[in-house]
PDB file of C-alpha atoms in Angstrom:
ATOM      1  CA  MET H  56      -0.031   0.020   0.138  1.00  0.00           C
ATOM      2  CA  LYS H  57       1.473   3.323  -1.104  1.00  0.00           C
ATOM      3  CA  ILE H  58       1.117   6.154   1.410  1.00  0.00           C
ATOM      4  CA  THR H  59       1.486  10.058  -0.116  1.00  0.00           C
ATOM      5  CA  THR H  60       1.265  11.786   3.564  1.00  0.00           C
ATOM      6  CA  PHE H  61       1.473  10.742   7.013  1.00  0.00           C
ATOM      7  CA  THR H  62       1.260  13.644   9.514  1.00  0.00           C
ATOM      8  CA  PRO H  63      -0.476  14.420  12.790  1.00  0.00           C
ATOM      9  CA  LEU H  64      -4.194  15.782  13.058  1.00  0.00           C
ATOM     10  CA  ILE H  65      -6.023  17.690  15.485  1.00  0.00           C
ATOM     11  CA  VAL H  66      -9.757  17.999  15.244  1.00  0.00           C
ATOM     12  CA  THR H  67     -10.698  20.761  17.326  1.00  0.00           C
ATOM     13  CA  ASN H  68     -13.738  23.332  17.947  1.00  0.00           C
ATOM     14  CA  ASP H  69     -11.379  26.059  18.488  1.00  0.00           C
ATOM     15  CA  ILE H  70      -9.433  25.931  15.647  1.00  0.00           C
ATOM     16  CA  ASN H  71      -8.001  29.668  15.989  1.00  0.00           C
ATOM     17  CA  LYS H  72      -6.617  28.782  19.464  1.00  0.00           C
ATOM     18  CA  ASN H  73      -4.770  25.708  18.172  1.00  0.00           C
ATOM     19  CA  VAL H  74      -3.261  27.700  15.086  1.00  0.00           C
ATOM     20  CA  LYS H  75      -1.780  30.497  17.328  1.00  0.00           C
ATOM     21  CA  LEU H  76      -0.180  27.882  19.439  1.00  0.00           C
ATOM     22  CA  PHE H  77       1.381  26.303  16.656  1.00  0.00           C
ATOM     23  CA  GLU H  78       2.271  29.361  15.213  1.00  0.00           C
ATOM     24  CA  SER H  79       3.875  30.338  18.639  1.00  0.00           C
ATOM     25  CA  LEU H  80       5.873  27.368  17.995  1.00  0.00           C
ATOM     26  CA  GLY H  81       7.526  28.512  14.768  1.00  0.00           C
ATOM     27  CA  PHE H  82       4.881  26.804  12.416  1.00  0.00           C
ATOM     28  CA  GLU H  83       3.395  28.812   9.340  1.00  0.00           C
ATOM     29  CA  ILE H  84       0.213  28.068   7.565  1.00  0.00           C
ATOM     30  CA  ALA H  85       1.086  26.382   4.407  1.00  0.00           C
ATOM     31  CA  HIS H  86      -2.287  25.335   3.311  1.00  0.00           C
ATOM     32  CA  LYS H  87      -5.828  26.528   4.257  1.00  0.00           C
ATOM     33  CA  GLN H  88      -8.991  24.839   2.839  1.00  0.00           C
ATOM     34  CA  ASN H  89     -12.653  25.421   3.357  1.00  0.00           C
ATOM     35  CA  PRO H  90     -14.483  22.436   1.695  1.00  0.00           C
ATOM     36  CA  ALA H  91     -17.990  21.239   1.923  1.00  0.00           C
ATOM     37  CA  GLU H  92     -19.733  20.426   5.176  1.00  0.00           C
ATOM     38  CA  SER H  93     -18.116  23.840   6.896  1.00  0.00           C
ATOM     39  CA  ILE H  94     -14.804  22.021   7.894  1.00  0.00           C
ATOM     40  CA  TYR H  95     -11.885  24.033   7.781  1.00  0.00           C
ATOM     41  CA  ASN H  96      -8.427  22.573   7.236  1.00  0.00           C
ATOM     42  CA  PHE H  97      -5.170  23.925   8.132  1.00  0.00           C
ATOM     43  CA  THR H  98      -1.803  22.481   7.014  1.00  0.00           C
ATOM     44  CA  MET H  99       0.946  24.013   9.125  1.00  0.00           C
ATOM     45  CA  LYS H 100       4.588  23.811   8.499  1.00  0.00           C
ATOM     46  CA  HIS H 101       7.655  24.450  10.663  1.00  0.00           C
ATOM     47  CA  PRO H 102      10.774  25.807   9.145  1.00  0.00           C
ATOM     48  CA  ASP H 103      12.527  22.255  10.272  1.00  0.00           C
ATOM     49  CA  GLY H 104      10.062  20.654   7.778  1.00  0.00           C
ATOM     50  CA  HIS H 105       7.530  19.221  10.558  1.00  0.00           C
ATOM     51  CA  LYS H 106       3.937  19.526   9.698  1.00  0.00           C
ATOM     52  CA  VAL H 107       0.757  19.486  11.540  1.00  0.00           C
ATOM     53  CA  ASP H 108      -2.747  19.556  10.099  1.00  0.00           C
ATOM     54  CA  ILE H 109      -5.530  20.939  12.030  1.00  0.00           C
ATOM     55  CA  SER H 110      -9.434  20.896  11.316  1.00  0.00           C
ATOM     56  CA  LYS H 111     -12.366  22.345  12.852  1.00  0.00           C
ATOM     57  CA  ALA H 112     -15.214  20.168  13.238  1.00  0.00           C
ATOM     58  CA  ASN H 113     -18.133  19.716  16.051  1.00  0.00           C
ATOM     59  CA  VAL H 114     -16.441  17.643  18.587  1.00  0.00           C
ATOM     60  CA  GLU H 115     -16.713  17.546  22.245  1.00  0.00           C
ATOM     61  CA  GLN H 116     -12.851  17.606  22.897  1.00  0.00           C
ATOM     62  CA  ASP H 117      -9.949  17.972  20.725  1.00  0.00           C
ATOM     63  CA  ILE H 118      -9.018  14.564  18.926  1.00  0.00           C
ATOM     64  CA  THR H 119      -5.505  13.721  18.191  1.00  0.00           C
ATOM     65  CA  LEU H 120      -5.106  11.255  15.250  1.00  0.00           C
ATOM     66  CA  ILE H 121      -2.813  10.673  12.035  1.00  0.00           C
ATOM     67  CA  ARG H 122      -3.911  11.767   8.931  1.00  0.00           C
ATOM     68  CA  MET H 123      -2.946   9.251   6.339  1.00  0.00           C
ATOM     69  CA  ASN H 124      -3.202  10.194   2.509  1.00  0.00           C
ATOM     70  CA  VAL H 125      -3.278   7.237  -0.066  1.00  0.00           C
ATOM     71  CA  PRO H 126      -3.773   7.086  -3.920  1.00  0.00           C
ATOM     72  CA  ASP H 127      -5.954   4.116  -3.474  1.00  0.00           C
ATOM     73  CA  PHE H 128      -8.602   4.539  -0.733  1.00  0.00           C
ATOM     74  CA  ASP H 129     -10.242   1.113  -1.171  1.00  0.00           C
ATOM     75  CA  GLU H 130      -7.261  -0.803  -1.105  1.00  0.00           C
ATOM     76  CA  ALA H 131      -6.251   1.103   2.294  1.00  0.00           C
ATOM     77  CA  PHE H 132      -9.682   0.897   3.774  1.00  0.00           C
ATOM     78  CA  ALA H 133      -9.635  -3.002   3.325  1.00  0.00           C
ATOM     79  CA  MET H 134      -6.158  -3.421   4.614  1.00  0.00           C
ATOM     80  CA  LEU H 135      -7.289  -1.311   7.702  1.00  0.00           C
ATOM     81  CA  GLN H 136     -10.364  -3.418   8.007  1.00  0.00           C
ATOM     82  CA  GLU H 137      -8.505  -6.583   8.112  1.00  0.00           C
ATOM     83  CA  GLU H 138      -6.453  -5.438  11.068  1.00  0.00           C
ATOM     84  CA  GLY H 139      -9.578  -4.723  12.905  1.00  0.00           C
ATOM     85  CA  PHE H 140     -10.209  -0.818  12.579  1.00  0.00           C
ATOM     86  CA  LYS H 141     -13.794   0.218  12.384  1.00  0.00           C
ATOM     87  CA  LEU H 142     -15.655   3.391  10.969  1.00  0.00           C
ATOM     88  CA  LYS H 143     -15.609   6.051  13.689  1.00  0.00           C
ATOM     89  CA  SER H 144     -18.496   7.929  12.479  1.00  0.00           C
ATOM     90  CA  GLY H 145     -20.268   5.232  10.441  1.00  0.00           C
ATOM     91  CA  ARG H 146     -19.838   6.496   7.151  1.00  0.00           C
ATOM     92  CA  ILE H 147     -17.273   7.460   4.437  1.00  0.00           C
ATOM     93  CA  ILE H 148     -17.247  11.193   3.510  1.00  0.00           C
ATOM     94  CA  GLU H 149     -17.150  11.519   0.022  1.00  0.00           C
ATOM     95  CA  THR H 150     -16.754  15.431  -1.699  1.00  0.00           C
ATOM     96  CA  GLU H 151     -15.531  16.357  -5.135  1.00  0.00           C
ATOM     97  CA  SER H 152     -12.015  16.642  -3.891  1.00  0.00           C
ATOM     98  CA  ALA H 153     -11.622  13.726  -1.715  1.00  0.00           C
ATOM     99  CA  ARG H 154     -12.848  10.454  -0.083  1.00  0.00           C
ATOM    100  CA  SER H 155     -12.043  10.288   3.574  1.00  0.00           C
ATOM    101  CA  ALA H 156     -13.101   8.255   6.849  1.00  0.00           C
ATOM    102  CA  MET H 157     -11.831   8.309  10.509  1.00  0.00           C
ATOM    103  CA  VAL H 158     -11.001   4.648  11.105  1.00  0.00           C
ATOM    104  CA  VAL H 159     -10.446   3.262  14.730  1.00  0.00           C
ATOM    105  CA  SER H 160      -8.307   0.228  15.926  1.00  0.00           C
ATOM    106  CA  PRO H 161      -9.627  -2.147  18.424  1.00  0.00           C
ATOM    107  CA  THR H 162      -7.433  -0.432  20.961  1.00  0.00           C
ATOM    108  CA  GLY H 163      -8.388   3.186  20.056  1.00  0.00           C
ATOM    109  CA  PHE H 164      -5.803   4.398  17.419  1.00  0.00           C
ATOM    110  CA  ALA H 165      -7.244   6.425  14.769  1.00  0.00           C
ATOM    111  CA  PHE H 166      -6.270   7.267  11.123  1.00  0.00           C
ATOM    112  CA  ASP H 167      -8.056  10.007   9.039  1.00  0.00           C
ATOM    113  CA  LEU H 168      -7.811   8.168   5.770  1.00  0.00           C
ATOM    114  CA  CYS H 169      -7.910   9.993   2.693  1.00  0.00           C
ATOM    115  CA  GLN H 170      -7.557   9.859  -0.888  1.00  0.00           C
ATOM    116  CA  HIS H 171      -7.628  13.182  -2.860  1.00  0.00           C
ATOM    117  CA  ILE H 172      -9.318  13.260  -6.173  1.00  0.00           C
ATOM    118  CA  LYS H 173      -7.554  15.247  -9.165  1.00  0.00           C
TER     119      LYS H 173
END
């Protein structure tokens, strides 16, 4: 299975607070997106090459997981299911530009699995 991006992802109600925190650590906004469903996504990059993604969503508390971008969503999803991962929200989100799903392992480890559609 090919992985194109593997970065930490923070899902939060208070995106501005988290963006400011990472800016104070030397990160800069490298990419900003406002796709469907009013989810705001920021990719922040540190001069040393480190990256973190921050997304705004209606969550009870901040969630930290790993964003894993892949060129073949179905292949990666099937492999993760074989390892016992389950859909967290019960659905796969499909937009014009991406397919994604939060999947959680039996022990609680989570990925935001995503395939960008070009």
